[in-house]
Coordinates of C-alpha atoms in Angstrom, one line a residue:
Chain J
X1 CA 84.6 -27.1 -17.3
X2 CA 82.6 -24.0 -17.9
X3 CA 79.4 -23.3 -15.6
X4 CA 76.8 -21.1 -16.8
X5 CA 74.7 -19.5 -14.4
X6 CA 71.1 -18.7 -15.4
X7 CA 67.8 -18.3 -13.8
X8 CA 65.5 -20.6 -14.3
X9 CA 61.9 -19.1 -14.5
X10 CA 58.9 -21.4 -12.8
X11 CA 55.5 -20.3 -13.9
X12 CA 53.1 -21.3 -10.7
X13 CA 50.4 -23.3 -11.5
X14 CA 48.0 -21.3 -10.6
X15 CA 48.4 -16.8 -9.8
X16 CA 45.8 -16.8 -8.0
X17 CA 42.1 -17.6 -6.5
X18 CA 39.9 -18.7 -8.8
X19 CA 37.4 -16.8 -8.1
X20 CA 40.0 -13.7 -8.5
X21 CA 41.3 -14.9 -11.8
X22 CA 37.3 -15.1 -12.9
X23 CA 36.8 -11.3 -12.2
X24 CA 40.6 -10.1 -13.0
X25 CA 42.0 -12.2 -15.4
X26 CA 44.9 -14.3 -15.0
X27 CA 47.5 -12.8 -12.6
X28 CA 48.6 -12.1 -9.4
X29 CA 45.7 -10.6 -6.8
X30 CA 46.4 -8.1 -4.3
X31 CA 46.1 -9.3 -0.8
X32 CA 42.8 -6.8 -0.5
X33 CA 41.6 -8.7 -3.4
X34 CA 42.2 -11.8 -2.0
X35 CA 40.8 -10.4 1.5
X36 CA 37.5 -8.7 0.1
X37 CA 36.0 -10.3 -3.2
X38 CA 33.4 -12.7 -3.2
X39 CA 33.9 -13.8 -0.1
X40 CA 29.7 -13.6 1.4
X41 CA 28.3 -16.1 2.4
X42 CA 25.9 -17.0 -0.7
X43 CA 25.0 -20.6 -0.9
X44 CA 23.7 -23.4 1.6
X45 CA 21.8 -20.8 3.9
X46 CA 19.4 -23.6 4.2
X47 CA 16.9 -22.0 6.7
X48 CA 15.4 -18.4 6.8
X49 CA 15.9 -16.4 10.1
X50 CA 13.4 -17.2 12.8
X51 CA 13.4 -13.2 13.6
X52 CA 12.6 -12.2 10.2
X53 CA 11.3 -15.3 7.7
X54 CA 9.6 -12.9 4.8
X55 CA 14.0 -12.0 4.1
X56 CA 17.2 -14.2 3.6
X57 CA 20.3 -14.2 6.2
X58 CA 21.9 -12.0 3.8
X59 CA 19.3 -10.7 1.6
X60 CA 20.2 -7.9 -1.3
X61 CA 16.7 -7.3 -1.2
X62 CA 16.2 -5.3 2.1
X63 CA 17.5 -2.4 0.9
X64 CA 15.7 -0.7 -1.7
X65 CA 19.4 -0.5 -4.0
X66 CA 19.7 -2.6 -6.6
X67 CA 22.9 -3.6 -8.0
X68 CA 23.9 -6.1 -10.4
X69 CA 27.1 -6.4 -8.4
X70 CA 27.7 -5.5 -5.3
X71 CA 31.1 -6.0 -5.1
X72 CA 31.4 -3.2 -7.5
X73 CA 31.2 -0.8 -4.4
X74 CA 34.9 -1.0 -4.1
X75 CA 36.8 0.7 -1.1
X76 CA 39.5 3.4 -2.6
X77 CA 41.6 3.4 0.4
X78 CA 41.7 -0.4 -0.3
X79 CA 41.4 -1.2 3.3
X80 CA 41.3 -4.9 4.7
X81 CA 42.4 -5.9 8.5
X82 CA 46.1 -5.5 7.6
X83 CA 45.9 -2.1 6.0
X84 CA 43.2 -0.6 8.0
X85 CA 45.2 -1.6 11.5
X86 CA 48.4 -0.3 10.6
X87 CA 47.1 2.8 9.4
X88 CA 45.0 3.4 12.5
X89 CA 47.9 2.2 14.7
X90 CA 49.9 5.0 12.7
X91 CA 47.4 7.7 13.8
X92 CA 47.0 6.1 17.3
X93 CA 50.4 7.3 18.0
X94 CA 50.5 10.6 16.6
X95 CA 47.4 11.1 18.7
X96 CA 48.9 9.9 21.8
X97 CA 51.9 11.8 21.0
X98 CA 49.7 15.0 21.1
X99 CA 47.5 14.0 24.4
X100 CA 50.8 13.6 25.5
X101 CA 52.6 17.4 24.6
X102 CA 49.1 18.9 25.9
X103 CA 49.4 17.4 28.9
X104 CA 53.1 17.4 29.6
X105 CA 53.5 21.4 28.9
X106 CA 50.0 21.9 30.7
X107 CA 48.2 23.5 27.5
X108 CA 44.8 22.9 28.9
X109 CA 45.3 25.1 31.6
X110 CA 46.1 27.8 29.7
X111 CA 42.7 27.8 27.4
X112 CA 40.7 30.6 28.5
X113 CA 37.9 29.2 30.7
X114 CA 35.0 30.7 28.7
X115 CA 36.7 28.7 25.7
X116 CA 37.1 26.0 27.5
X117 CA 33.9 25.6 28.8
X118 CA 32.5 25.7 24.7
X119 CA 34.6 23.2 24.1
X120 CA 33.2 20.8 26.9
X121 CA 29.7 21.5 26.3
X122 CA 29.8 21.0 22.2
X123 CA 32.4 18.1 22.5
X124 CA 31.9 15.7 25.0
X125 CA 27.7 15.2 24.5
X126 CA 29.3 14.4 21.1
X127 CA 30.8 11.1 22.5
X128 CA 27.4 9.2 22.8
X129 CA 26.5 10.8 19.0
X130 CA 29.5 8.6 17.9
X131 CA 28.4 5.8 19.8
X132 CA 25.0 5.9 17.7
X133 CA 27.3 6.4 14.8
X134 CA 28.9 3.0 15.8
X135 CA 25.6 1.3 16.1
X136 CA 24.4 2.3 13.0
X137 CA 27.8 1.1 10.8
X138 CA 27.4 -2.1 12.8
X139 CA 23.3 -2.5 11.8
X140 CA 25.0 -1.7 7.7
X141 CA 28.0 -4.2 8.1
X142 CA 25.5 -7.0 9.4
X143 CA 22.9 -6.0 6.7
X144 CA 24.7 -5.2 4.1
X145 CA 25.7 -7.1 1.1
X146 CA 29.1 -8.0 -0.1
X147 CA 32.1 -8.1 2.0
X148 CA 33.8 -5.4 0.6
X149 CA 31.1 -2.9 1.7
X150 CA 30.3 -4.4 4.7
X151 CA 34.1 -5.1 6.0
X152 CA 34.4 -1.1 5.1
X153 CA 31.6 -0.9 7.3
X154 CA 32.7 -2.3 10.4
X155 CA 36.1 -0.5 9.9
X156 CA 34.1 2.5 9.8
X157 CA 31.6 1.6 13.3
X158 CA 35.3 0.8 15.0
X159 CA 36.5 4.1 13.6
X160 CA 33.9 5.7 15.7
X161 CA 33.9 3.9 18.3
X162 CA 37.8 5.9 19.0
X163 CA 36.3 9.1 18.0
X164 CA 34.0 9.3 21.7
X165 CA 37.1 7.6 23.3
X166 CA 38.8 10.7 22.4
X167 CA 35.8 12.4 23.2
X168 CA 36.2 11.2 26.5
X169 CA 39.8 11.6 26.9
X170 CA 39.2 15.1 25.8
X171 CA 36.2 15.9 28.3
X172 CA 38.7 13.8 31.1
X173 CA 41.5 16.2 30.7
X174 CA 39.7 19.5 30.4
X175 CA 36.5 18.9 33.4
X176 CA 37.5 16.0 35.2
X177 CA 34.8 13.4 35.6
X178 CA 32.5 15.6 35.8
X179 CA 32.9 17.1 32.5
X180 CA 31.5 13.5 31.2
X181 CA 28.7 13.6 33.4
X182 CA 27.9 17.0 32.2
X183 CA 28.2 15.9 28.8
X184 CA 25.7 12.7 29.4
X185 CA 23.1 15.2 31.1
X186 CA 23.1 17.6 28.5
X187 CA 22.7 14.8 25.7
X188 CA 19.6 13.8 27.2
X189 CA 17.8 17.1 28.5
X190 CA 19.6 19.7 27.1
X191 CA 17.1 21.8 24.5
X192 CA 20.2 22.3 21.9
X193 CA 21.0 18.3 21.4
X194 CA 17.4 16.5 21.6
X195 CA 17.1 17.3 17.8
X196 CA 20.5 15.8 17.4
X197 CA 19.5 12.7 20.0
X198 CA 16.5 12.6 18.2
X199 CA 17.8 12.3 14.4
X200 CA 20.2 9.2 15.8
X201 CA 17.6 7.6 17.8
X202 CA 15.2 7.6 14.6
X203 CA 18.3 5.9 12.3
X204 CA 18.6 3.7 15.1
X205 CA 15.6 1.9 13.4
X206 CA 16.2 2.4 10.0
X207 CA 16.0 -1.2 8.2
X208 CA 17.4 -0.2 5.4
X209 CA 21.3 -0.6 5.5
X210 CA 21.8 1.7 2.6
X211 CA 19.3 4.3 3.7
X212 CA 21.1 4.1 7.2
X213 CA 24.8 4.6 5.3
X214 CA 23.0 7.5 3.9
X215 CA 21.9 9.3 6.7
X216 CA 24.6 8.5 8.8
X217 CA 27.3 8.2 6.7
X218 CA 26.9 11.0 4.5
X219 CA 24.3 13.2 5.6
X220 CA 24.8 14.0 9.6
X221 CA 29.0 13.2 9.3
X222 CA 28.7 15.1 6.1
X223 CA 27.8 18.1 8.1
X224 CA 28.8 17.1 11.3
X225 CA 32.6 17.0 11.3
X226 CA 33.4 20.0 9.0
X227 CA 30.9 21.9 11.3
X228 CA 32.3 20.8 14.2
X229 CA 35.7 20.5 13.8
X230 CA 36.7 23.0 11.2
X231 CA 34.5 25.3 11.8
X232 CA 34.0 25.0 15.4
X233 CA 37.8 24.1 17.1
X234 CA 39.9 24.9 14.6
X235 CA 38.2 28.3 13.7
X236 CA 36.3 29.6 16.1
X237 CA 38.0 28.4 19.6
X238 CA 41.7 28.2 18.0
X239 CA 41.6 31.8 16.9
X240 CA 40.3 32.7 20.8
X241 CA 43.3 30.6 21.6
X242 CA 42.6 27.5 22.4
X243 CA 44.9 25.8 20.0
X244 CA 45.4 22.8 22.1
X245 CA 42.1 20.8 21.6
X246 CA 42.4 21.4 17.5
X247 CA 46.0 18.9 18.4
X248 CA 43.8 16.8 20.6
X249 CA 40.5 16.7 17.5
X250 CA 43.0 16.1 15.1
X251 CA 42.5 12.8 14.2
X252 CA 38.8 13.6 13.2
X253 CA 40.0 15.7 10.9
X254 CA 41.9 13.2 9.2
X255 CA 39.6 10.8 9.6
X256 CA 36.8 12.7 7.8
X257 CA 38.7 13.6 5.0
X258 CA 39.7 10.1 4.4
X259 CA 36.7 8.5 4.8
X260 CA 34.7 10.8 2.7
X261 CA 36.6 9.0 0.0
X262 CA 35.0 6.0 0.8
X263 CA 31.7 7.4 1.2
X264 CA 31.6 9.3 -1.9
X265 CA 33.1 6.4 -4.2
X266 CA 30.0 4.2 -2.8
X267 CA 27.5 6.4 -3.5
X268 CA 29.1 7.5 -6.8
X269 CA 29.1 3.6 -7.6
X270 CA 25.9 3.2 -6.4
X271 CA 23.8 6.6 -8.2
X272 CA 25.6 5.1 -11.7
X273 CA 24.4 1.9 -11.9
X274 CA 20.6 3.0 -12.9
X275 CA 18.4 5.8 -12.3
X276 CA 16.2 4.3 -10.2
X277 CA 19.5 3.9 -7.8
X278 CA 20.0 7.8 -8.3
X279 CA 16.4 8.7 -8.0
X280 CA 16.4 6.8 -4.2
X281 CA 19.6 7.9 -3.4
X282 CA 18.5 11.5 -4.2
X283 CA 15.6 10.9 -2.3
X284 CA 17.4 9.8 0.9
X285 CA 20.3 12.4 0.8
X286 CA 17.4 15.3 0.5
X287 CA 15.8 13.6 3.0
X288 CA 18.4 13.4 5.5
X289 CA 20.6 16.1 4.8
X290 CA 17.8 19.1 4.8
X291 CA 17.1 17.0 8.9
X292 CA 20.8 17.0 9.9
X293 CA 21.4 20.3 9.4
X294 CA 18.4 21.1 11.2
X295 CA 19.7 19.1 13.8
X296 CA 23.1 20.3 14.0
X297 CA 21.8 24.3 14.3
X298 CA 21.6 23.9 17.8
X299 CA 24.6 22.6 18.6
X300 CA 26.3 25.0 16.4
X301 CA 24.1 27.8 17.9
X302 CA 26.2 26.6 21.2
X303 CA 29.6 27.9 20.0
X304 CA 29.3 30.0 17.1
X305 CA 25.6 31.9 18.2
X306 CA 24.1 33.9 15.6
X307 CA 26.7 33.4 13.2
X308 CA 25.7 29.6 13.4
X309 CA 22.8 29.7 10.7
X310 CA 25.0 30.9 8.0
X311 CA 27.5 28.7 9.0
X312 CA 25.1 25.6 8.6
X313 CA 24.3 27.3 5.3
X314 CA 27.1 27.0 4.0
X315 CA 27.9 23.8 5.4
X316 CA 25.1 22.6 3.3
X317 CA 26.0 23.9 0.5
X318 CA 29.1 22.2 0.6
X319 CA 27.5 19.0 1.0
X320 CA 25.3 19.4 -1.9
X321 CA 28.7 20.2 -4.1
X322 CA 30.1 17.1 -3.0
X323 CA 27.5 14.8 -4.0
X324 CA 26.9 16.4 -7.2
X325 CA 30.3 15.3 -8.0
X326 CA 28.9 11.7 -7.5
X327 CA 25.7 12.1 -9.8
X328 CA 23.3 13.1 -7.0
X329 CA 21.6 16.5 -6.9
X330 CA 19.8 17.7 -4.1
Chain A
X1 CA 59.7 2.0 -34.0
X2 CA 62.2 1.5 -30.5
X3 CA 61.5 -0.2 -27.4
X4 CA 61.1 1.5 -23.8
X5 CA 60.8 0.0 -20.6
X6 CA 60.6 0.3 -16.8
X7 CA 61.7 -2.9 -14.4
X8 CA 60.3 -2.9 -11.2
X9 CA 60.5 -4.9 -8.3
X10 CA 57.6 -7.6 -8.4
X11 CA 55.9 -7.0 -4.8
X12 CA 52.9 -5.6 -3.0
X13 CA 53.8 -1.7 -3.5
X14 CA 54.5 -2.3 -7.1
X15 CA 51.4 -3.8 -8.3
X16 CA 49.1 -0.8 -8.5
X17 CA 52.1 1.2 -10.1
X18 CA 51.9 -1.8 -12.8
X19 CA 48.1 -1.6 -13.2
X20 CA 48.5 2.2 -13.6
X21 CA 51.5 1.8 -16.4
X22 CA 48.6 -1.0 -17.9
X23 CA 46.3 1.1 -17.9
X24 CA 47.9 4.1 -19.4
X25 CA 49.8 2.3 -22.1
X26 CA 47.4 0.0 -23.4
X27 CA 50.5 -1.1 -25.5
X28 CA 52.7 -2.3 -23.1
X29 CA 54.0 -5.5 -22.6
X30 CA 54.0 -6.9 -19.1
X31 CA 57.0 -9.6 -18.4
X32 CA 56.8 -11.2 -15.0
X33 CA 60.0 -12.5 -14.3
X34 CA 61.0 -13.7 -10.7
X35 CA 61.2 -11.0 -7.8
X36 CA 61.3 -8.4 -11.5
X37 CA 58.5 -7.0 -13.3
X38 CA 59.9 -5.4 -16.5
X39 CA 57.4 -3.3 -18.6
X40 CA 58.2 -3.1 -22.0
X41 CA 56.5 -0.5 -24.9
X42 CA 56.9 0.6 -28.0
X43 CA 58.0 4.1 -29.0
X44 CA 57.3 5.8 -25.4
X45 CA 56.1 4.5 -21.9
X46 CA 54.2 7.1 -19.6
X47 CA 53.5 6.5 -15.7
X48 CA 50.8 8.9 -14.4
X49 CA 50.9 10.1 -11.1
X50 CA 47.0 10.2 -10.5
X51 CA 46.1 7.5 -12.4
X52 CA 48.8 5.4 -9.6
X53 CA 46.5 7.4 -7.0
X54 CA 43.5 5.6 -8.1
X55 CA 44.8 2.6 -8.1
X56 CA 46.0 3.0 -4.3
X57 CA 43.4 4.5 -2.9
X58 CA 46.1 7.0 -1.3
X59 CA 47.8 10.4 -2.8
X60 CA 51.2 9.3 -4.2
X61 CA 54.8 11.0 -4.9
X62 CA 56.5 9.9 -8.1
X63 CA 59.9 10.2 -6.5
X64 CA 58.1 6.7 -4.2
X65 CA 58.8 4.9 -7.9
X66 CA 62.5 5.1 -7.2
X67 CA 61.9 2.7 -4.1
X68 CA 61.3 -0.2 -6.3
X69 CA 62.7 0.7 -9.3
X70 CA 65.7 -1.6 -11.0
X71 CA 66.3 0.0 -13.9
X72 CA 64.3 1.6 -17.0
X73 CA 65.9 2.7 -20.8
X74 CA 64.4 5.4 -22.6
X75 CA 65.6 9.6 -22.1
X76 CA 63.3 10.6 -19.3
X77 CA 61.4 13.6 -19.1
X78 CA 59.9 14.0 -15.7
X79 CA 57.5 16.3 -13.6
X80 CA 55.5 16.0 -10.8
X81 CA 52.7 14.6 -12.2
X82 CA 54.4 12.1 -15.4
X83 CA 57.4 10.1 -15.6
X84 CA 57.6 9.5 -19.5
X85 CA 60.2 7.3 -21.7
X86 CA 61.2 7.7 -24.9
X87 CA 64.3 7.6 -27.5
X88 CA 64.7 11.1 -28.9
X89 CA 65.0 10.5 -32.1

């Protein structure tokens, strides 16, 4: 008796969602497909909120983009739950690894105080900035339309939500308690941050999720982070020696760079899909980049001094070259 | 005109190196076959390395094909940035 082995091919009846197979053809989805696409709410939302009856619960309409399809605002780094968690858990443990070898060898003692003291009073009134950052992804994600923009938001608002932990931990290993309490003080009355308070206080009530995205997204991070730390920890204090905090800010870093990614490919999506898109987007990025940078002068005024309104200069020149590479002049 | 092809492991890393081959060798045939995705294309098959990055969202190091490769046919002319099959003729 002779056996032949063979494999026997079974086509599955169906490769995937329907809804996926609609926008991608027949075969198999990615599990960020499956976890992002057309999965709003659109259909049976019956009654209009009580708090605001002139919009929908998810209305496209209250931002003054218009796209034909919002899920073509597709996320690059392709995040959903899974992804996004195990990346963050990844860099969760290289940062803790580096809290860790600062504190073990006792590198923040050796920062020269007058460093050190920079440090505290740019970083840690940073900490409530990034809690206003928070708020303001949260107001996009629960605005917003489309899942896979708004699922990228709330990523985001948890993102900075980490960033004024580490804030904290950072003002908590350098000044104690004290150092936060500083840093609270100087947010509110300190001269050099009310522009900055101010500028998130007024996107605070922003009711327009894109707009918001804009100026928070793009326009104060934009400037913020590569001013801050680039420019600020790992050039200014790291060349005075104070290495240690650019180990303990380097997760912002990272964190920047990626998300920019994100940021850009919206906007990019966004500016192509007509000009009156471009026209408002242009609008709002003149608008609120020409007030972040006037907001972050001060702050940067506290490290760098006189060499802070070049700085800023070119800052903002750097901005404008990234979004021209997404269709949008300023 | 000869056949190339490339047969990779059918699984979540491998499907954006899949689109990527789609996309850059409209061409192609794609075979599903169980737990195997084997590519096939006349004449000469080229994986990019950025178009890969675009479909992951992520920068990408050819030498990461290797991880789910079976097998391929076709003389091989590699860099950093292309992995290309073809029969010498």
């Amino acid at each position: 008796m002779q056996i032949d082995l063979r494999t026997v091919s079974i086509q599955p009846q169906r490769q995937a969602f329907d809804h996926l197979v609609r926008r991608f053809g027949d075969k198999p989805a990615s599990r960020y497909q499956e976890g992002s696409y057309d999965i709003q709410a659109t259909e049976n939302l019956h009654y209009r909120p009580t708090w605001d009856p002139d919009q929908l619960i998810y209305d496209k309409s209250i931002t003054r983009i218009v796209m034909a399809d919002w899920y073509a605002l597709k996320d690059p780094r392709q995040f959903y739950y899974n992804t996004y968690t195990l990346a963050r858990a990844r860099q969760q443990e290289t940062t803790e690894a580096n809290f860790s070898f600062v504190e073990s060898r006792g590198l923040a003692e050796m920062i020269p105080e007058d460093l050190k003291q920079t440090a505290l009073k740019v970083l840690v009134p940073l900490r409530h900035a990034a809690w206003g950052a928070n708020q303001n992804n949260t107001f996009v994600c629960g605005y917003g339309y489309a899942a896979i923009f708004t699922q990228a938001c709330m990523f985001h608002a948890m993102d900075n939500l980490g960033i004024a932990q580490y804030l904290s931990r950072i003002g908590l290993l350098l000044g104690d308690t004290e150092a936060l309490d500083d840093g609270k003080k100087a947010w509110l009355e300190d001269e050099a941050w009310q522009p900055l308070r101010r500028y998130l206080e007024d996107c605070l009530v922003v009711r327009d999720p894109f707009e918001l995205f804009v100026a928070q997204n793009l326009a104060l991070d934009g400037l913020l982070y590569p001013l801050v730390y680039e420019r600020i920890v790992d050039g200014y204090l790291s060349s005075g020696g104070a290495s240690a905090i650019a180990m303990l800010t380097q997760f912002m870093n990272d964190w920047h760079d990626e998300t920019r990614k994100w940021i850009d490919a919206v906007l990019k999506t966004a500016a192509a899909e007509s000009g009156h898109n471009r026209e408002v987007l242009q609008e709002w990025c003149a608008k609120w980049g020409a007030r972040a940078a006037a907001a972050l002068l001060p702050v940067a005024r506290l490290a760098l001094g006189s060499a802070a309104e070049e700085v800023v200069g070119e800052e903002m020149a750097a901005l404008k070259a990234r979004l021209i590479k997404t269709g949008i002049e300023i | 005109m000869s056949t190339v092809f490339i047969a990779l492991q059918a699984n979540e890393d491998t499907r954006p190196i899949i689109d990527a081959i789609v996309i850059d060798n409209p061409d192609c045939t794609v075979n599903r076959q169980p737990a195997m995705v084997k590519i096939d294309a006349p004449g000469s098959l080229t994986v990019r390395r950025d178009t890969i990055e675009e479909q992951l969202g992520r920068a990408y190091d050819l030498q990461e094909l290797n991880v789910n490769l079976i097998t391929l046919s076709g003389n091989v002319e590699e860099d950093e940035d292309t992995l290309t099959l073809r029969w010498n003729s």
